[in-house]
Amino acid sequence: MARNIQSLERAAAMLRLLAGGERRLGLSDIASSLGLAKGTAHGILRTLQQEGFVEQDMASGRYQLGAELLRLGTTYLDVHELRARALVWTDDLARSSGESVYLGVLHQQGVLIVHHVFRPDDSRQVLEIGAMQPLHSTALGKVLSAYDPVAHSEVLEADRKAFTDRTVCDLDDFEHVLDLTRARGYAADVEETWTGVASVAAPIHDRRRMPVGAVGITGAVERVCRDGELRPELIAAVRDCARAVSRDLGAGRF
C-alpha cells in the first residue's frame, strides 16, 4: 500500500482547522492544535499562503482561509446548482417517460451520478447517487465525451473495457459514435454497458454555453426501445429536459 505524504496530511489538517472556526488563528494556536513544531507549521502556512489557500492578516499576523480555496470549491458548488436547477425537470421526465432518470457529471475518468429519480412504479430500486459510470459505454458518458474536451481527453486515455459484445472499444469507431452524438444532440446505450438495459442522454450547458453535465433515462430494452431502436418520444423528452435545465442555468435557447 502506498504511504501517505506527511506534509500533505498536515496541510489538509491545517485547512480543516482554519475552516472549523469563525475566528482567525495565530501560528502558536495552529501549531499546538496540530501537535507541530512552530517552524514546521510556519513552513506549511507559508506554502499555503503562496498558493492562495491561506491568507494572513497583516495587523494581527493571524491566518484564515484564502480566496483561491474558495475558487477551487466553486466546481463543487456548481454541481449543487446543477442538481438544484434540474430537480423539477428530472421529476417531470421520470413521470412522463416512466423510467429512471440520472444526472451525471465528469469525475475521475468517469461519470459521477449526482441525482437519481426513481422509476415511478412500485418496483424495488436502489438509489445510485454517488455511483460511477464509464465514459465510453453509457449514454451519459458518451454525451460528456462528445461535448466536453476534458472528458474527451479522459476517455481516450482510459481503458475502454468491453462490458458486452455491443460495447464500442475501438478508437476510430468510438470517435464516429461521438460525431454522431454531436450531430443528433443525444447519445444512446443499447445493451453496451448492461445486458437488457438501454439508455438515452443529452447534454446540459451553462450560461457560458459550456457543457456541465448530462441527463438521461435508463430502463429495460423492451420499454425504452421499439423494433430495436430508441423510442423517438423518449429521445424528445430527454432532449427537452436537457434544454430546460440549460435554460435555467442561463444558457438560453439551444
PDB file of C-alpha atoms in Angstrom, residues 4 33 47 53 57 81-82 89 133 138 141 145 158-159 179 183 192 209 212 226 228 249:
ATOM      1  CA  ASN A   4       0.574   8.925   2.631  1.00  0.00           C
ATOM      2  CA  SER A  33      -3.694  22.291  17.959  1.00  0.00           C
ATOM      3  CA  THR A  47       3.467  27.483   1.255  1.00  0.00           C
ATOM      4  CA  PHE A  53      -5.083  28.805   0.052  1.00  0.00           C
ATOM      5  CA  ASP A  57      -3.990  39.386   8.444  1.00  0.00           C
ATOM      6  CA  GLU A  81     -26.528  24.384  -8.587  1.00  0.00           C
ATOM      7  CA  LEU A  82     -26.878  21.935 -11.458  1.00  0.00           C
ATOM      8  CA  TRP A  89     -37.332  18.891 -14.717  1.00  0.00           C
ATOM      9  CA  GLN A 133     -20.445   5.003 -14.684  1.00  0.00           C
ATOM     10  CA  THR A 138     -23.002   4.731 -21.172  1.00  0.00           C
ATOM     11  CA  GLY A 141     -20.603   9.199 -20.659  1.00  0.00           C
ATOM     12  CA  SER A 145     -17.131  12.765 -24.095  1.00  0.00           C
ATOM     13  CA  ALA A 158      -8.904   5.387 -20.236  1.00  0.00           C
ATOM     14  CA  ASP A 159      -9.172   1.626 -20.647  1.00  0.00           C
ATOM     15  CA  ASP A 179     -19.531  12.568 -34.102  1.00  0.00           C
ATOM     16  CA  ALA A 183     -24.891  15.610 -34.891  1.00  0.00           C
ATOM     17  CA  GLU A 192     -23.475  -1.650 -24.354  1.00  0.00           C
ATOM     18  CA  ARG A 209     -22.545  27.574 -23.238  1.00  0.00           C
ATOM     19  CA  VAL A 212     -21.583  20.951 -17.340  1.00  0.00           C
ATOM     20  CA  ARG A 226     -39.204  -0.254 -30.180  1.00  0.00           C
ATOM     21  CA  GLY A 228     -34.598  -2.334 -31.966  1.00  0.00           C
ATOM     22  CA  LEU A 249     -28.635  27.702 -15.874  1.00  0.00           C
TER      23      LEU A 249
END
